[in-house]
Each structure stands twice: as C-alpha cells, then as structure tokens.
Coordinates of C-alpha atoms in Angstrom, one line a residue:
M1 CA 17.8 10.0 -11.9
S2 CA 17.8 9.4 -8.1
G3 CA 19.7 6.5 -6.7
P4 CA 18.3 3.4 -4.9
L5 CA 17.0 3.5 -1.3
Y6 CA 17.2 0.8 1.3
V7 CA 14.2 -0.6 3.2
I8 CA 15.3 -1.2 6.7
S9 CA 12.0 -2.5 8.2
T10 CA 8.3 -2.8 7.7
G11 CA 5.3 -2.8 10.0
A12 CA 1.8 -4.0 9.3
R13 CA -1.6 -4.6 10.9
T14 CA -4.5 -6.1 9.1
P15 CA -7.5 -8.3 9.9
L16 CA -5.2 -11.3 9.2
G17 CA -2.4 -10.3 11.7
L18 CA -0.9 -7.8 14.0
H19 CA 2.5 -7.6 12.4
S20 CA 4.2 -8.1 9.1
A21 CA 5.2 -11.7 9.4
A22 CA 1.7 -12.9 10.5
C23 CA 0.0 -10.9 7.7
A24 CA 2.3 -12.3 5.0
A25 CA 2.0 -15.9 6.3
A26 CA -1.8 -15.6 6.2
V27 CA -1.8 -14.2 2.7
R28 CA 0.6 -16.9 1.5
A29 CA -1.7 -19.6 3.0
A30 CA -4.7 -17.9 1.2
I31 CA -6.5 -17.4 4.5
S32 CA -9.4 -15.0 4.2
S33 CA -10.8 -12.5 6.6
C34 CA -13.5 -11.4 4.2
A35 CA -16.9 -11.9 5.9
E36 CA -20.1 -9.8 6.7
H37 CA -20.2 -6.6 8.7
P38 CA -21.8 -7.3 12.1
F39 CA -24.5 -4.6 11.8
M40 CA -24.2 -2.6 8.5
I41 CA -26.9 -3.5 6.0
D42 CA -27.0 -2.6 2.2
Q43 CA -29.9 -1.3 0.2
A44 CA -31.1 -4.8 -0.5
G45 CA -31.3 -5.5 3.2
E46 CA -28.3 -7.8 3.2
P47 CA -25.3 -7.6 5.5
M48 CA -22.5 -5.5 3.9
P49 CA -19.2 -7.4 3.1
A50 CA -16.3 -6.5 5.4
S51 CA -12.9 -7.4 6.4
I52 CA -12.6 -6.1 10.0
D53 CA -9.8 -5.9 12.6
M54 CA -11.3 -8.1 15.3
Q55 CA -9.2 -6.5 18.0
L56 CA -11.3 -3.4 17.7
E57 CA -14.9 -3.0 18.8
P58 CA -17.1 -2.9 15.6
D59 CA -18.8 0.3 16.7
M60 CA -15.5 2.2 17.3
P61 CA -15.4 5.4 15.3
C62 CA -13.7 5.2 11.9
R63 CA -10.9 7.6 12.5
A64 CA -10.1 6.2 15.9
R65 CA -9.8 2.7 14.3
M66 CA -7.4 4.2 11.8
L67 CA -5.3 5.8 14.4
S68 CA -5.0 2.6 16.5
M69 CA -4.0 0.5 13.5
A70 CA -1.5 3.1 12.3
Q71 CA 0.1 3.3 15.7
S72 CA 0.6 -0.5 15.8
A73 CA 2.2 -0.7 12.3
L74 CA 4.3 2.4 12.8
M75 CA 5.8 1.1 16.1
E76 CA 6.7 -2.2 14.4
A77 CA 8.5 -0.4 11.6
C78 CA 10.4 1.7 14.1
Q79 CA 11.8 -1.2 16.1
P80 CA 15.3 -0.9 14.5
L81 CA 15.5 2.7 16.0
A82 CA 15.1 1.5 19.6
N83 CA 18.8 1.6 20.4
Q84 CA 19.8 4.1 17.6
N85 CA 20.7 7.7 18.3
T86 CA 22.4 8.5 15.1
I87 CA 19.2 9.6 13.3
K88 CA 17.8 12.5 15.3
A89 CA 14.5 13.5 13.5
L90 CA 12.6 11.6 10.9
P91 CA 9.9 12.9 8.5
L92 CA 6.7 10.9 8.8
F93 CA 4.7 10.7 5.6
I94 CA 1.2 9.2 5.9
G95 CA -1.0 8.0 3.1
L96 CA -4.7 8.5 3.7
P97 CA -8.0 8.0 1.8
Q98 CA -9.2 10.5 -0.7
P99 CA -11.9 12.9 0.6
R100 CA -15.2 11.0 0.6
P101 CA -18.4 10.8 2.6
G102 CA -17.2 9.8 6.1
F103 CA -13.6 11.0 5.7
T104 CA -12.7 14.6 5.4
E105 CA -9.6 16.8 5.6
S106 CA -10.3 17.4 9.3
D107 CA -10.2 13.7 9.8
A108 CA -6.9 13.5 8.0
H109 CA -5.4 16.3 10.1
W110 CA -6.6 14.7 13.3
I111 CA -5.0 11.3 12.5
S112 CA -1.7 12.9 11.4
Q113 CA -1.6 15.1 14.5
Q114 CA -2.5 12.3 16.9
L115 CA 0.0 9.9 15.3
S116 CA 2.8 12.4 15.5
Q117 CA 2.1 13.3 19.2
Q118 CA 1.4 9.8 20.6
T119 CA 4.1 7.6 19.2
Q120 CA 7.0 9.1 21.3
L121 CA 9.3 8.9 18.3
P122 CA 12.0 11.4 17.2
L123 CA 9.9 12.9 14.4
N124 CA 10.5 15.9 12.3
I125 CA 7.0 17.4 12.5
E126 CA 7.7 20.4 10.3
R127 CA 8.6 18.2 7.3
S128 CA 6.0 15.5 8.0
Q129 CA 2.8 15.4 6.0
A130 CA -0.3 13.5 5.2
Y131 CA -1.4 12.8 1.6
M132 CA -5.1 12.1 0.8
S133 CA -4.7 10.1 -2.4
G134 CA -6.2 6.7 -1.7
N135 CA -4.8 3.5 -3.0
S136 CA -1.7 5.0 -4.5
A137 CA -0.9 7.2 -1.5
A138 CA 2.0 5.2 0.1
L139 CA 3.8 4.3 -3.2
S140 CA 3.5 7.9 -4.4
L141 CA 4.9 9.2 -1.1
I142 CA 7.9 6.8 -1.5
D143 CA 8.4 8.2 -5.0
M144 CA 8.4 11.8 -3.6
A145 CA 10.8 10.8 -0.8
K146 CA 13.1 9.2 -3.3
Q147 CA 13.5 12.4 -5.2
E148 CA 13.8 14.6 -2.0
M149 CA 16.4 12.3 -0.5
A150 CA 18.4 12.4 -3.7
Q151 CA 18.5 16.2 -3.2
G152 CA 19.9 15.7 0.3
L153 CA 16.8 17.1 2.1
Y154 CA 16.9 14.1 4.6
E155 CA 18.6 10.7 4.8
A156 CA 15.8 8.6 6.4
C157 CA 12.1 8.7 6.7
L158 CA 9.0 6.8 7.8
I159 CA 6.3 6.2 5.1
G160 CA 3.1 4.4 5.3
G161 CA -0.7 4.4 4.9
V162 CA -3.8 3.6 6.8
E163 CA -7.3 2.8 5.8
S164 CA -10.7 1.9 7.2
Y165 CA -13.9 2.1 5.1
F166 CA -16.1 1.5 8.2
H167 CA -17.9 4.7 8.5
P168 CA -21.7 4.5 7.9
D169 CA -21.5 7.3 5.3
T170 CA -18.6 5.7 3.5
M171 CA -20.2 2.3 3.3
A172 CA -23.5 3.9 2.1
W173 CA -21.6 5.7 -0.6
L174 CA -19.9 2.5 -1.8
D175 CA -23.3 0.8 -1.8
T176 CA -24.9 3.6 -3.8
N177 CA -22.1 3.4 -6.4
K178 CA -22.6 -0.4 -6.6
Q179 CA -19.0 -1.1 -5.4
L180 CA -19.8 -3.5 -2.7
L181 CA -19.4 -7.2 -3.5
G182 CA -22.7 -8.9 -3.1
S183 CA -26.1 -9.5 -4.7
V184 CA -26.3 -6.0 -6.2
S185 CA -22.8 -6.1 -7.8
R186 CA -20.8 -9.2 -8.7
A187 CA -17.9 -6.9 -9.7
G188 CA -17.5 -5.1 -6.4
F189 CA -15.0 -5.4 -3.6
V190 CA -14.8 -6.2 0.1
P191 CA -14.1 -3.1 2.1
A192 CA -11.3 -3.6 4.6
E193 CA -9.1 -1.8 7.2
G194 CA -5.4 -1.9 8.0
A195 CA -2.1 -0.1 8.1
G196 CA 1.4 -0.5 6.8
F197 CA 4.6 1.5 7.4
C198 CA 8.2 1.2 6.4
L199 CA 11.5 2.8 7.4
I200 CA 13.7 3.7 4.4
M201 CA 17.2 5.2 4.3
T202 CA 19.8 6.2 1.8
P203 CA 22.8 3.8 1.5
A204 CA 25.0 6.3 3.3
A205 CA 22.5 6.5 6.3
A206 CA 22.2 2.8 6.5
Q207 CA 26.0 2.4 6.6
Q208 CA 26.3 5.2 9.2
T209 CA 23.7 3.6 11.5
G210 CA 24.9 0.0 11.0
L211 CA 21.3 -1.1 10.2
Q212 CA 20.9 -4.0 7.9
P213 CA 18.7 -3.4 4.8
I214 CA 16.0 -6.0 4.0
A215 CA 15.4 -4.7 0.4
M216 CA 16.3 -2.1 -2.1
I217 CA 13.9 0.3 -3.8
H218 CA 15.4 0.3 -7.3
S219 CA 13.0 2.7 -9.0
T220 CA 9.6 4.4 -8.6
A221 CA 7.2 6.3 -10.8
T222 CA 3.8 7.9 -10.9
A223 CA 1.4 8.9 -13.6
W224 CA -2.2 10.3 -13.9
E225 CA -5.0 8.5 -15.7
S226 CA -7.7 10.8 -17.2
K227 CA -10.2 7.9 -17.9
L228 CA -11.6 7.4 -14.4
I229 CA -13.6 4.7 -12.8
K230 CA -17.3 5.7 -12.3
T231 CA -17.3 7.4 -15.7
Q232 CA -18.3 6.3 -19.2
D233 CA -14.7 6.8 -20.5
M234 CA -12.9 3.7 -21.8
N235 CA -9.7 3.1 -19.8
F236 CA -6.9 1.5 -21.8
G237 CA -4.4 1.6 -19.0
E238 CA -2.4 4.5 -20.5
A239 CA -1.2 5.9 -17.1
L240 CA -0.4 2.5 -15.6
I241 CA 1.5 1.6 -18.7
E242 CA 3.4 4.9 -18.5
S243 CA 4.2 4.4 -14.8
V244 CA 5.3 0.7 -15.1
S245 CA 7.3 1.5 -18.2
S246 CA 9.2 4.3 -16.4
T247 CA 9.8 2.0 -13.4
V248 CA 11.3 -0.9 -15.5
T249 CA 13.0 1.0 -18.2
A250 CA 16.5 0.3 -16.8
L251 CA 16.0 -3.5 -16.9
D252 CA 17.2 -5.7 -19.7
P253 CA 14.1 -7.9 -20.4
N254 CA 16.3 -10.7 -21.8
R255 CA 18.2 -10.9 -18.5
D256 CA 16.5 -9.0 -15.7
R257 CA 12.9 -10.1 -15.6
I258 CA 10.5 -9.2 -12.8
N259 CA 9.6 -12.3 -10.8
A260 CA 6.6 -11.2 -8.7
I261 CA 3.8 -8.7 -8.9
Y262 CA 1.8 -7.2 -6.0
C263 CA -1.2 -5.1 -6.9
D264 CA -4.6 -3.8 -5.7
I265 CA -6.8 -5.6 -8.2
N266 CA -9.9 -6.1 -6.1
G267 CA -12.7 -7.6 -8.2
E268 CA -13.7 -4.4 -10.0
R269 CA -13.6 -4.9 -13.7
Y270 CA -12.0 -1.5 -14.3
R271 CA -8.8 -2.5 -12.4
G272 CA -8.5 -5.9 -14.0
E273 CA -8.8 -4.5 -17.5
E274 CA -6.3 -1.8 -16.8
W275 CA -3.7 -4.4 -15.9
G276 CA -4.7 -6.5 -18.9
F277 CA -3.7 -3.7 -21.3
T278 CA -0.5 -3.2 -19.4
C279 CA 0.3 -6.9 -19.8
L280 CA -0.2 -6.7 -23.5
K281 CA 2.2 -3.7 -23.8
L282 CA 5.0 -4.7 -21.3
A283 CA 4.8 -8.5 -21.0
Q284 CA 8.4 -8.9 -22.0
Y285 CA 9.6 -7.6 -18.6
F286 CA 7.9 -10.3 -16.5
D287 CA 8.3 -14.0 -15.9
D288 CA 4.5 -14.1 -15.9
P289 CA 2.5 -10.9 -16.1
T290 CA -0.7 -12.7 -15.2
G291 CA 0.7 -14.4 -12.1
Y292 CA 0.2 -11.5 -9.8
W293 CA -0.6 -11.4 -6.1
S294 CA -3.8 -9.5 -5.3
P295 CA -4.1 -9.7 -1.5
A296 CA -7.6 -8.2 -1.7
D297 CA -8.8 -11.8 -2.2
C298 CA -7.6 -12.5 1.4
W299 CA -7.9 -9.2 3.4
G300 CA -10.2 -7.1 1.2
D301 CA -9.4 -3.8 -0.4
M302 CA -6.9 -2.0 1.8
G303 CA -7.2 1.4 0.1
A304 CA -4.6 3.9 1.3
A305 CA -2.7 1.2 3.2
S306 CA -2.2 -0.9 0.0
G307 CA 1.3 0.1 -1.2
A308 CA 3.0 -0.1 2.2
L309 CA 1.4 -3.5 2.9
F310 CA 2.5 -4.8 -0.5
L311 CA 6.1 -3.8 0.5
G312 CA 5.7 -5.8 3.6
L313 CA 4.5 -8.9 1.7
A314 CA 7.4 -8.7 -0.8
T315 CA 10.1 -8.3 1.8
Q316 CA 8.7 -11.1 3.9
A317 CA 8.6 -13.4 0.9
A318 CA 12.3 -12.8 0.3
L319 CA 13.3 -13.0 4.0
R320 CA 11.5 -16.3 4.4
G321 CA 12.7 -17.9 1.2
Y322 CA 9.5 -18.3 -0.8
A323 CA 9.8 -15.4 -3.2
P324 CA 10.1 -16.6 -6.8
G325 CA 13.0 -14.3 -7.4
K326 CA 14.6 -11.1 -6.2
R327 CA 12.6 -8.5 -8.3
S328 CA 9.1 -7.5 -7.5
L329 CA 6.8 -4.9 -9.1
L330 CA 4.3 -3.1 -6.8
W331 CA 1.5 -1.1 -8.3
T332 CA -1.6 0.7 -7.1
S333 CA -4.5 2.6 -8.7
S334 CA -6.4 5.4 -7.1
E335 CA -9.9 6.5 -8.1
S336 CA -8.6 10.0 -8.6
G337 CA -6.4 8.7 -11.5
L338 CA -3.1 8.5 -9.6
R339 CA -1.0 5.5 -10.5
A340 CA 2.1 4.5 -8.6
T341 CA 4.6 1.8 -9.2
M342 CA 7.8 0.5 -7.5
L343 CA 10.5 -1.9 -8.5
L344 CA 11.8 -3.6 -5.4
E345 CA 14.9 -5.9 -5.2
A346 CA 15.5 -8.2 -2.2
D347 CA 17.8 -11.2 -2.0
V348 CA 15.9 -14.4 -1.4
I349 CA 17.2 -16.1 1.6
P350 CA 17.3 -19.9 1.2
S351 CA 15.1 -21.6 3.7
P352 CA 14.7 -25.3 4.6
Y353 CA 11.0 -24.6 4.9
R354 CA 10.6 -23.1 1.4
G355 CA 7.7 -24.6 -0.4

C-alpha cells in the first residue's frame, strides 16, 4: 500500500468566490449562487437553472470559460512555488467532463494544451494528462498519482478539475434527460461551473522544499458501478461501498471515526439512494453518516471540479477551526460508473472565531 501524501495548497474558483477561502466561507454560511440562466430556456419555456461565474460574460464560449476558471484556481494552488526552485518540473493532471454534447475530446485537448502553455509554470508536459471522467475525475487522478508517487515516478504534482455546463448543446441534453431542476423534474440539479486545484507532495519532497503541509491524504480508492444512472438497473451502491470500504479499512471504528463527509449529492435521487445504502453498510466508521456536506445546495453541481473543490472545503475548515474533527471523507460519483473516495486528515487549528 502506498504511503500518505501531503497537501501543500489548494486553489478554487466558483460562482461563490475567486479563491479557496472565499468559496469555503460562502458554503459555510449557506450562501447560494443558484439562480436562472440569463437567456437559456428549457422545453417548457422556463429559464434554465444555473450557477454562473458572474466575472465572465454569459455568452462567453464554454471551453473558454473553463480555461479562464482553471487558470485562476491553478495559479492560487501554485502560490507556494513562487520562491521555490527545488522542484523543477511538475506533472499537471486535469479532470474534465465526460464526452457529451457540447464537450468533446478536442475541447479537452485544447483546454489542457492552453492551460499548460499559458500558466508560465515549471510543468512536466510529457507526464501531464487530462482525464475525461466527470465528477470523479479529480479524486481518481489523486488516487493514480498516489500510486505513481509511491513508485518514485515523481515527488510532487498539481491535480485539479474544471467544469462548465454552459454550452447550449450540453444544457439541451440535460433538459432532454430531465436532469435540470425545475418544473419538469423535481429531482434534477442546478448546473454550475468552477475549478479547483491542489499541490501535493511526498513527505520527503515537502521536507526538502521546506513547505508546510495543510493536510494529509491518508488513503484513496476507486471502483466501478455497473448499475448506471439513466438506466432501469437498480443501484444498491455496490461500487461506492467498495470504494469507501477500501479507503477506511485501516481505521479502528471504535477509536478513529470520520468526522466530516463531503460529497456530490446534488438532488438526483440516484445519488442520494447510493449513499443511503453505503450508510447502512458502513455507518460504524462515521460520527454521523447522514450529516454530510453537499455543496451543490450552494454552488450547484460542479461536475469534474467537484473532488478538488471538496479538498479545498475540508482544508479550509481545518485551517479556520470550524471542522468537527481531523478526519474527512470525500467521495464523488460519475455517470460513467466511476466512484472515487479519499480519507483526508488535517489538524483543526483552534480559532477564537470558531462557531
């Protein structure tokens, strides 16, 4: 089994804020950016639900929106490297939406290429890659990196994800599948856009650079669900149970309970039921398996950016003293069947403003 990794920094951009601290503060305060799209209309003639980055023009092309947000979040995550010359070339791993109407492999290639060229960062382009796997993209990339870093392939990397649903073809596709929250479907979600990134290192690399970790990635896991959303198959959470079980297996449930849960439950019944079965099976590992954070209530469904943004929320909660404990479980669920989980540990810093 590979050893733990350190989280050195995070970066975020969402409709609720332009950096990690602002996004986390808004979610903690239960502020919502979920509203109506300024001009997209659904089949019933109603405005489509949307959580939009108001710093971007609403008619800006979708992949250009994604690039702008990704650049912003990536630069924040890279701040600790500003005066650092020990790490010469970092792999950059980018989680992106699954292929769908309005987003293709050529779009993914363009975003990856532009992000690598325009950031002016010391990147290892040959080892960098984009992964089109939707909601579970970022956490599954961290799982991959954890294994590769254990093999000594590299000692530090940048990992994140970016999402925007706001292409006319994508929104029409969601509308056709009755996934938009509104008068047609009460069990749909609010499409959103945003980006999240993190800088992670091995303990040896963190010591060598002198950079202070803000959290530790204790364990990660992935699994594949065969009973997919948009099918008639009954999903009993088998893959999510497998992934969570693999992630928490080293914990003693009598002593080392998980204190917080961050997930991409977004209003779709499929996702909520999946976690319900997981709760029944693995409740003993949690302080309260039903007391999860589902930020989609505040900023909408963040798709491929979800996992990296959850990492930012969990670390900010610890850094600012309002986390309920040091252990957080992060989990995500992609429409393709990919499930990804992470056990994160971060010391909760006492704060006079804790509430």
